[in-house]
Short mmCIF file of N, CA and C and ligand atoms in Angstrom, two decimals:
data_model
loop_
_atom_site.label_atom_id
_atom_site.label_comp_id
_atom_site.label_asym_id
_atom_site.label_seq_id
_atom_site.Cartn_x
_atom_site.Cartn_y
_atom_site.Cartn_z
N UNK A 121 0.84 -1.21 0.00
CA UNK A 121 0.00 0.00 0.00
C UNK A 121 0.86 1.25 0.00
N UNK A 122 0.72 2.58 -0.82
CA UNK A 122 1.25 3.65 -0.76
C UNK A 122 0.66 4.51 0.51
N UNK A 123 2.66 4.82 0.81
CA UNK A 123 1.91 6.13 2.25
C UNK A 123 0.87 7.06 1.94
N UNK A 124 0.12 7.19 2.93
CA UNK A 124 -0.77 8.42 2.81
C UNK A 124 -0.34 9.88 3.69
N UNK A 125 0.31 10.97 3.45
CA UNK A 125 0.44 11.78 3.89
C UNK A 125 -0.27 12.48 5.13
N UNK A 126 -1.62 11.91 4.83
CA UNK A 126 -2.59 12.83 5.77
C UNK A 126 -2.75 11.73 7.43
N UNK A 127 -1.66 10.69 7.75
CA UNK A 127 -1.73 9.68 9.22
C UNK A 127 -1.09 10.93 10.07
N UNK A 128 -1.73 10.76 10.95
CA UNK A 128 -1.41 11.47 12.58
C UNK A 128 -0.23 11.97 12.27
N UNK A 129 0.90 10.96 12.56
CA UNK A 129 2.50 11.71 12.89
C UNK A 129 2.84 12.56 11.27
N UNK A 130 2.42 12.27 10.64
CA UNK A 130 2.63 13.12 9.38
C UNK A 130 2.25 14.99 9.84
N UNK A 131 0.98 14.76 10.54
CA UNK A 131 0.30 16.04 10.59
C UNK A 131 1.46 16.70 12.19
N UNK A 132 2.10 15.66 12.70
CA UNK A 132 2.55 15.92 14.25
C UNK A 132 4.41 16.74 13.64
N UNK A 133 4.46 16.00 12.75
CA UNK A 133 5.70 16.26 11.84
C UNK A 133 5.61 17.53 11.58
N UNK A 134 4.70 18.21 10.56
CA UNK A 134 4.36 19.49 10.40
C UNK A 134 4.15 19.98 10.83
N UNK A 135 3.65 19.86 12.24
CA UNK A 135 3.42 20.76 13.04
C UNK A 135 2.12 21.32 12.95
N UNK A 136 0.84 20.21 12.16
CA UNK A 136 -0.31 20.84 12.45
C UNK A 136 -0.89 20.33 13.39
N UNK A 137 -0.55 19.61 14.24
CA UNK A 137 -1.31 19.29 15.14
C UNK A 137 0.06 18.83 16.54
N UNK A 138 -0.46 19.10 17.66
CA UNK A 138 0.47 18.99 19.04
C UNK A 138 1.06 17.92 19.23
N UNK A 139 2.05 18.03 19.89
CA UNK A 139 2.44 16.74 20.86
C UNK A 139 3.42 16.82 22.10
N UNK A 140 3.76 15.97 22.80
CA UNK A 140 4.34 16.30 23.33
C UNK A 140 5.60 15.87 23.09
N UNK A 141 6.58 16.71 22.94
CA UNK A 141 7.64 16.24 22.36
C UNK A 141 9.06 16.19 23.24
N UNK A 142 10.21 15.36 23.32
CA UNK A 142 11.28 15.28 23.92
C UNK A 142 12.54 15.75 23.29
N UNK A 143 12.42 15.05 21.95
CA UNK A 143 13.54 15.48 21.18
C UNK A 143 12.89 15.60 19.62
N UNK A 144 14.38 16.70 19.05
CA UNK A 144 14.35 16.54 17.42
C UNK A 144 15.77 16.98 16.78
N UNK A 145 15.45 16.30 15.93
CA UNK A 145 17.02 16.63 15.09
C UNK A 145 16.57 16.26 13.41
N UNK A 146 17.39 16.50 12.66
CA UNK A 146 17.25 16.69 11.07
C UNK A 146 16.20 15.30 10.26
N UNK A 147 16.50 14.42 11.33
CA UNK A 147 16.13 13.18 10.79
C UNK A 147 14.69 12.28 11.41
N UNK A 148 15.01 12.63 12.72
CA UNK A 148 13.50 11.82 13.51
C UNK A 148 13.09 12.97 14.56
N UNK A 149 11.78 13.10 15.18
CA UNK A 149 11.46 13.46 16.43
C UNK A 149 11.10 12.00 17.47
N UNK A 150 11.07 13.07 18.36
CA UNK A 150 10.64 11.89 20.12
C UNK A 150 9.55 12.29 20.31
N UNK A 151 8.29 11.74 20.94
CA UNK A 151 7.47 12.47 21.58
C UNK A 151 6.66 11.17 22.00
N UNK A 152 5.92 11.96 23.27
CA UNK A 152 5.14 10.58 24.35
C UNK A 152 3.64 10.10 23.31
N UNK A 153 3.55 9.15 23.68
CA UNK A 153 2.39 8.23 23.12
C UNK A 153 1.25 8.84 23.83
N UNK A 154 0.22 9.22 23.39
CA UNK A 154 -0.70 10.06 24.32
C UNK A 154 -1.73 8.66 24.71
N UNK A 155 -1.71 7.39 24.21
CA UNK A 155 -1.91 6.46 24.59
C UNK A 155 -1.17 5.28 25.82
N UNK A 156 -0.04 5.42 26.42
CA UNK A 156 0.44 4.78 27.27
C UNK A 156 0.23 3.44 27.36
N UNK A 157 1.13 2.35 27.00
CA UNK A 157 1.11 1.23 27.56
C UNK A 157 2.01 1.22 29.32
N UNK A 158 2.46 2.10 29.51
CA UNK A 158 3.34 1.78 30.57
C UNK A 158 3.55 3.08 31.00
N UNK A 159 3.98 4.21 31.92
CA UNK A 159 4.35 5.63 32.13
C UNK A 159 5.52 5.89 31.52
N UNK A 160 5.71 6.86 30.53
CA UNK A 160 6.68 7.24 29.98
C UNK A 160 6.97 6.19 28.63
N UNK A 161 5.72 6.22 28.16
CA UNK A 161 5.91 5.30 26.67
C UNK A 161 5.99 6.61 25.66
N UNK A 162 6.79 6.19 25.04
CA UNK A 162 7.63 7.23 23.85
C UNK A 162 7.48 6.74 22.24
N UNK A 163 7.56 7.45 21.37
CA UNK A 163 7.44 7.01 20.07
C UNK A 163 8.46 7.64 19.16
N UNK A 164 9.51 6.87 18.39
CA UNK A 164 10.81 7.20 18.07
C UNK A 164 9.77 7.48 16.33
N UNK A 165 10.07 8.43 15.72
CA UNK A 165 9.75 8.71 14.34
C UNK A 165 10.29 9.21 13.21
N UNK A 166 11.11 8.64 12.53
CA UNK A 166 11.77 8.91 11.15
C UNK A 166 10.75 10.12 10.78
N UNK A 167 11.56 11.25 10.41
CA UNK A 167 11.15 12.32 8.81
C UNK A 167 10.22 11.99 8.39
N UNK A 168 11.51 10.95 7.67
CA UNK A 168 11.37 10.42 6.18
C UNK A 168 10.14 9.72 5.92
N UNK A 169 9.64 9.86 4.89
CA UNK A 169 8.01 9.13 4.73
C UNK A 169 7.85 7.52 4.36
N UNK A 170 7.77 6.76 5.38
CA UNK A 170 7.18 5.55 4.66
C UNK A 170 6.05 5.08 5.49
N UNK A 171 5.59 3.85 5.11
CA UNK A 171 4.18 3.01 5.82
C UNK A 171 4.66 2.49 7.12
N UNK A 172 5.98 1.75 7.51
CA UNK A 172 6.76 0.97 8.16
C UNK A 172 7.88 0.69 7.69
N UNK A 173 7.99 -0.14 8.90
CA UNK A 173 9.68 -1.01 8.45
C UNK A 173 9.57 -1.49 7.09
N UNK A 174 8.37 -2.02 6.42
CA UNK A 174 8.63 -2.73 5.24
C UNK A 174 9.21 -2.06 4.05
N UNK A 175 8.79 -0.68 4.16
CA UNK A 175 8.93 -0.20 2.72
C UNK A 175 10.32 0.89 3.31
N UNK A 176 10.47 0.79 4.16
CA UNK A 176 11.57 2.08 4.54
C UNK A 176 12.91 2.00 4.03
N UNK A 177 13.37 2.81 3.77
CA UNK A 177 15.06 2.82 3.10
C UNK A 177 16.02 2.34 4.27
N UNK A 178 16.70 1.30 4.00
CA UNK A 178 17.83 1.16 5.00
C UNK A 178 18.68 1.95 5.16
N UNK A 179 19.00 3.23 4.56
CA UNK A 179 19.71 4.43 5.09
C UNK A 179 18.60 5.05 6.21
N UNK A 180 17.56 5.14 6.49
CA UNK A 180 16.15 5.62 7.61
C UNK A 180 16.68 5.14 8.52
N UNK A 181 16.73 3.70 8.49
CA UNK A 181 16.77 2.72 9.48
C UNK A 181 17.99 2.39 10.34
N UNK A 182 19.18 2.62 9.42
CA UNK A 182 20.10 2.34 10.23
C UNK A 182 20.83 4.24 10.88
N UNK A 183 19.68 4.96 10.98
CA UNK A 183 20.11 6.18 11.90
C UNK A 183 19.25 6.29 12.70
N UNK A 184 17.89 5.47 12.67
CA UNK A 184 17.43 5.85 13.80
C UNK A 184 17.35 4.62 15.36
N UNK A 185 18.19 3.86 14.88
CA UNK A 185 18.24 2.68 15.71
C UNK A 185 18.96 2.75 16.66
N UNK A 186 19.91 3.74 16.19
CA UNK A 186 21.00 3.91 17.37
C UNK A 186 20.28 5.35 18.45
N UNK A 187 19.15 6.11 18.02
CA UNK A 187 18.02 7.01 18.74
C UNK A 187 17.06 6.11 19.46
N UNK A 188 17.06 5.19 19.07
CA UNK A 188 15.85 4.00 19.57
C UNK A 188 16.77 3.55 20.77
N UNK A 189 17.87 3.42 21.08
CA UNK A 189 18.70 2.47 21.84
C UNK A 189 18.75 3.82 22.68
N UNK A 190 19.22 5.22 22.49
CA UNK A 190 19.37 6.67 23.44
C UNK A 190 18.35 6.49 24.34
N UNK A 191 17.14 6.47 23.72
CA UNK A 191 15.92 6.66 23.74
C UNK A 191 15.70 5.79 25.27
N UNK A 192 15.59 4.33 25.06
CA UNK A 192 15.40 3.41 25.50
C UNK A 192 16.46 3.66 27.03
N UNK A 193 17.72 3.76 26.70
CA UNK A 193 18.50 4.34 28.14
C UNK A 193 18.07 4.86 28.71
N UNK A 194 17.94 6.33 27.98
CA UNK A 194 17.32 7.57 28.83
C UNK A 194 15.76 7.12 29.65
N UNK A 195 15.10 6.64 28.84
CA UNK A 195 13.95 6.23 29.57
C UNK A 195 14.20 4.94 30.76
N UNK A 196 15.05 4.40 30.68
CA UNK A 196 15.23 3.16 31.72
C UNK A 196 15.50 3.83 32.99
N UNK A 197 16.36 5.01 33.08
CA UNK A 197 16.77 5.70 34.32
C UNK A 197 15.47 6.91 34.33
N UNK A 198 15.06 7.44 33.38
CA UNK A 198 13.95 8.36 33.38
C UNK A 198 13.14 8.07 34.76
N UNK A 199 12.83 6.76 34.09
CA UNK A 199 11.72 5.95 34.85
C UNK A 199 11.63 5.13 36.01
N UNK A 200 12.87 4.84 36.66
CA UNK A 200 13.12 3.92 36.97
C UNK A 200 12.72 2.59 36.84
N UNK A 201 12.81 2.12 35.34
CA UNK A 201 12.44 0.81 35.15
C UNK A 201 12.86 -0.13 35.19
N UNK A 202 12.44 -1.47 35.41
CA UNK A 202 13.36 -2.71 35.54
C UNK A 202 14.02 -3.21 33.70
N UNK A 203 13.15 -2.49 33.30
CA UNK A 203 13.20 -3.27 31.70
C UNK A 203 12.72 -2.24 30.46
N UNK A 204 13.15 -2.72 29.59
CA UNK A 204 12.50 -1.24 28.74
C UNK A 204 12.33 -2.60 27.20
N UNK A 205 10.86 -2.33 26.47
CA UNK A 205 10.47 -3.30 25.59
C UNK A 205 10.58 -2.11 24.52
N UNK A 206 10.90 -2.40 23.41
CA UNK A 206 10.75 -1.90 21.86
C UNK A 206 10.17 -2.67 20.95
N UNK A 207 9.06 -2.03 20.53
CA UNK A 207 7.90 -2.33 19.63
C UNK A 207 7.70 -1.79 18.15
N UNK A 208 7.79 -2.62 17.94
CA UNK A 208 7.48 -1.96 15.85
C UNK A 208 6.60 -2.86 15.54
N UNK A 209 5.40 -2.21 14.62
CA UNK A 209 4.40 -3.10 14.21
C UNK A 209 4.16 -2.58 12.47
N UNK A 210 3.89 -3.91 11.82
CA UNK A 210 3.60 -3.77 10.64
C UNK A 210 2.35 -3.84 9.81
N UNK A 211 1.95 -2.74 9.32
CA UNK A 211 0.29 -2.82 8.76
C UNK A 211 -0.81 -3.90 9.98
N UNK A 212 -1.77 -3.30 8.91
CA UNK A 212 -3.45 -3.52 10.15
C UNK A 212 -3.12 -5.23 10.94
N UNK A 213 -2.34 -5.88 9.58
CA UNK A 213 -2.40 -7.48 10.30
C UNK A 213 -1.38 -7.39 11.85
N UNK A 214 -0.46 -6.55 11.78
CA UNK A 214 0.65 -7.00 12.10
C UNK A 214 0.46 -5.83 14.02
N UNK A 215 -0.59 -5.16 13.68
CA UNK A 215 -1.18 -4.71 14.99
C UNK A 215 -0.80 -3.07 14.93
N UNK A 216 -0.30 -2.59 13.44
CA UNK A 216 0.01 -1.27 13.66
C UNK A 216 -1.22 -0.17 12.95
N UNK A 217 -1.60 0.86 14.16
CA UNK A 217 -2.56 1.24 13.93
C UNK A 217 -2.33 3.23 13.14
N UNK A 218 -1.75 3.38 13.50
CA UNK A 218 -0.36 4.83 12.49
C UNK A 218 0.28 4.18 10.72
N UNK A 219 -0.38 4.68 10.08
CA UNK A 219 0.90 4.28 9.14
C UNK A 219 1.82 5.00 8.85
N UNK A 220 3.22 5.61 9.64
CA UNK A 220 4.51 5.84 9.47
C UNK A 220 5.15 5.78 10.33
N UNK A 221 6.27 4.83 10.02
CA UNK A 221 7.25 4.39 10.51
C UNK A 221 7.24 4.76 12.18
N UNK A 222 6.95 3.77 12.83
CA UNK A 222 7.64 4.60 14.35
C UNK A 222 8.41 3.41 15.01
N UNK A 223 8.94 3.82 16.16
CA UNK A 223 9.09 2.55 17.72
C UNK A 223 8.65 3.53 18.32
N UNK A 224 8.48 2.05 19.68
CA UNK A 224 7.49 2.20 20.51
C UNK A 224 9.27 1.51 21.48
N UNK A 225 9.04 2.90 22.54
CA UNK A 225 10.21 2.39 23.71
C UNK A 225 9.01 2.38 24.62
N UNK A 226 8.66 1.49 25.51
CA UNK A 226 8.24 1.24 26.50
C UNK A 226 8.77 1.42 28.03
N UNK A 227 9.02 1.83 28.99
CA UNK A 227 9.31 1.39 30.17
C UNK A 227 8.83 -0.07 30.72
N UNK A 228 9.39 -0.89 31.68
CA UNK A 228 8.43 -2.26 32.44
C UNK A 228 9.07 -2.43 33.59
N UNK A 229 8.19 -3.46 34.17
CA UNK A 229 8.84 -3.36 35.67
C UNK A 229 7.94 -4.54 35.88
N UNK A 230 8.98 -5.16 36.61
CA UNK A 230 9.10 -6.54 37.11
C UNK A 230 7.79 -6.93 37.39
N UNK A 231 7.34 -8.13 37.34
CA UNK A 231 5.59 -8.90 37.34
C UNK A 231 4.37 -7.85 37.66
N UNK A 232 5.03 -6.77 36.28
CA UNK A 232 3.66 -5.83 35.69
C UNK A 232 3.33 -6.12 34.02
N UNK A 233 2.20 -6.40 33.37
CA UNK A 233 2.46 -6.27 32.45
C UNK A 233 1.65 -5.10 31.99
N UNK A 234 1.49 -5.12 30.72
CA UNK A 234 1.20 -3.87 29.67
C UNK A 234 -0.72 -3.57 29.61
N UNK A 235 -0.17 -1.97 29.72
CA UNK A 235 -1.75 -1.52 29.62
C UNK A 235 -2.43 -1.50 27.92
N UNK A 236 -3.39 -2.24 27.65
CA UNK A 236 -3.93 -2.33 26.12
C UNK A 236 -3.45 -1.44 25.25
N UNK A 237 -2.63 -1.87 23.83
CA UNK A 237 -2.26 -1.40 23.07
C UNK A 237 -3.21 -0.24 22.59
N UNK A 238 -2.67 1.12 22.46
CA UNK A 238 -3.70 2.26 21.66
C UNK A 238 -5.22 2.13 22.09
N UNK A 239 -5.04 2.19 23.65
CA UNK A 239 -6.57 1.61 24.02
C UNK A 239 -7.19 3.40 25.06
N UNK A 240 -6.02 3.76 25.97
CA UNK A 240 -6.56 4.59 27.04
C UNK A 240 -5.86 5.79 27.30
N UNK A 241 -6.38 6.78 27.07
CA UNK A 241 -6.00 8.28 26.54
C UNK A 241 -5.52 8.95 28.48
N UNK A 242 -4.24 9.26 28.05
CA UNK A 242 -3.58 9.94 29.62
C UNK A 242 -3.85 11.30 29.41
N UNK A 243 -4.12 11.81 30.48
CA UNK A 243 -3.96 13.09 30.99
C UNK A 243 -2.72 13.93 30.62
N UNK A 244 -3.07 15.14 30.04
CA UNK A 244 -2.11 15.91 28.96
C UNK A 244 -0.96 16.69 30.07
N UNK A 245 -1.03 16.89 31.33
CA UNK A 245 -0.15 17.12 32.44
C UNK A 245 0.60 15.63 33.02
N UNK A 246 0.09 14.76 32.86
CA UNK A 246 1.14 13.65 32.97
C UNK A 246 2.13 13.45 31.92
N UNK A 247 1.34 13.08 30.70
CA UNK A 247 2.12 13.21 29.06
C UNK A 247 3.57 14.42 29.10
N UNK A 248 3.16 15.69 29.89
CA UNK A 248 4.20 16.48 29.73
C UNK A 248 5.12 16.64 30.47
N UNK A 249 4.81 15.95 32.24
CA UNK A 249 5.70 15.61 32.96
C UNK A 249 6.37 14.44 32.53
N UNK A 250 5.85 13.78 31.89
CA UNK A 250 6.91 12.46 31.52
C UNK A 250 7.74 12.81 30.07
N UNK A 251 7.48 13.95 29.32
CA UNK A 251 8.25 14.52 28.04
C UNK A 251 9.57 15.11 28.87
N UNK A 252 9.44 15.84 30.28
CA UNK A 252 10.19 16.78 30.53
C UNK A 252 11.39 15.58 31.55
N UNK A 253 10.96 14.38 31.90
CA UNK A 253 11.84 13.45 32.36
C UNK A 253 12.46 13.01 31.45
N UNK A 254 12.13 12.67 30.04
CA UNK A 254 13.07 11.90 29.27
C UNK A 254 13.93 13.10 29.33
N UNK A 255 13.23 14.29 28.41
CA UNK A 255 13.77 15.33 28.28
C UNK A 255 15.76 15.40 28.69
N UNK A 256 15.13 15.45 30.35
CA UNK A 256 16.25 15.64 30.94
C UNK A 256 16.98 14.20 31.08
N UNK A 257 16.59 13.49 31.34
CA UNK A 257 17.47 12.04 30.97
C UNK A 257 18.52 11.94 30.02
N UNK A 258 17.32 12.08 28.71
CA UNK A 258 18.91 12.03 27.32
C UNK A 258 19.94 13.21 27.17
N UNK A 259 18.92 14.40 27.82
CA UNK A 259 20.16 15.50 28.01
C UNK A 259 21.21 15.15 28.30
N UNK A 260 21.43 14.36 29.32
CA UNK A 260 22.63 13.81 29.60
C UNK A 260 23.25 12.57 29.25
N UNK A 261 22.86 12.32 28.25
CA UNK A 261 23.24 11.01 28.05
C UNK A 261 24.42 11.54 26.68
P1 LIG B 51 0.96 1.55 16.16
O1 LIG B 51 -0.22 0.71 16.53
O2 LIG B 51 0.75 2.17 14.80
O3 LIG B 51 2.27 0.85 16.30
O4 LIG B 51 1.04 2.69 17.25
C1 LIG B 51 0.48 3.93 17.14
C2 LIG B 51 0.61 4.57 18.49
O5 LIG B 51 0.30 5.93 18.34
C3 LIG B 51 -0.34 4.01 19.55
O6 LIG B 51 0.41 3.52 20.63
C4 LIG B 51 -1.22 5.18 19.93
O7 LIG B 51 -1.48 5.23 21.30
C5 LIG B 51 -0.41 6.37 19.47
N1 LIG B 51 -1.19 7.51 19.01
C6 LIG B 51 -2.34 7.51 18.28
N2 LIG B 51 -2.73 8.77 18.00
C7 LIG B 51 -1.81 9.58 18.57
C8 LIG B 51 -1.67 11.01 18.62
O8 LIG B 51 -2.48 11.78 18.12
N3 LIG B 51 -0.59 11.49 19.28
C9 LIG B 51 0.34 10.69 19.88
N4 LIG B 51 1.36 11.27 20.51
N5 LIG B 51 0.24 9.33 19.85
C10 LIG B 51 -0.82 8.79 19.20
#
């Protein structure tokens, strides 16, 4: 299937619509999942336009993996988590409900598991206290 320009992070990209955001640089932004599987769930997002991993250029991919791994640090101490899960999903079969490119860094913690995928909308003062923890996390990293 060809990307469609007009999916969420496309419009979050441009800047027509909000988010809460942690980081940006030439190539991907950061910003919190306004859906939460876990506190301080984050969504790593290539620029560059594709559907997913499937169709994406392996020049995309191999710069933002090493942001996915920052990402994932910064949030492990952010949060104090026991564990940190990374999620990529591919088209409607494959459970991804965005079509462009993202990860999903999770926080986890020991015999908790995960709140329903893209199921339960957080409070926009939590979302931004947990932007301003990574925030400062990868600052230093
Ligand atoms: P996917 O199922 O495509 O891998 O994940 C899409 C994610 O985007 C879900 O976890 C969902 O909670 C999140 N999401 C959906 N709409 C928005 C939005 O408008 N803003 C943000 N920040 N996240 C969104």
């Amino acid at each position: 299937m060809a990307y469609d320009s007009n999916n969420i992070f496309a419009k979050i990209l441009r800047g027509e619509i909000p988010s809460h955001k942690v980081y940006e640089d030439d190539d991907a932004i950061v910003f919190m999942d306004v859906m939460p599987q876990s506190p301080g769930h984050a969504l790593i997002v290539p620029k560059a336009a594709s559907r997913n991993l499937l169709d994406a250029d392996p020049s995309v991919l191999s710069k933002i993996v090493p942001l996915v791994q920052k990402v994932a640090v910064a949030a492990k101490s952010a949060f104090a988590a026991d564990g940190v899960s990374i999620a990529q999903f591919n088209e409607e079969a494959g459970g991804q409900t965005v079509f462009h490119l993202h990860f999903h860094v999770i926080p986890r913690y020991a015999g908790q598991s995960l709140i329903t995928h893209a199921r339960q909308m957080e409070d926009n003062a939590v979302l931004a206290a947990n932007a301003e923890k990574l925030k400062a996390a990868l600052s230093k990293s």
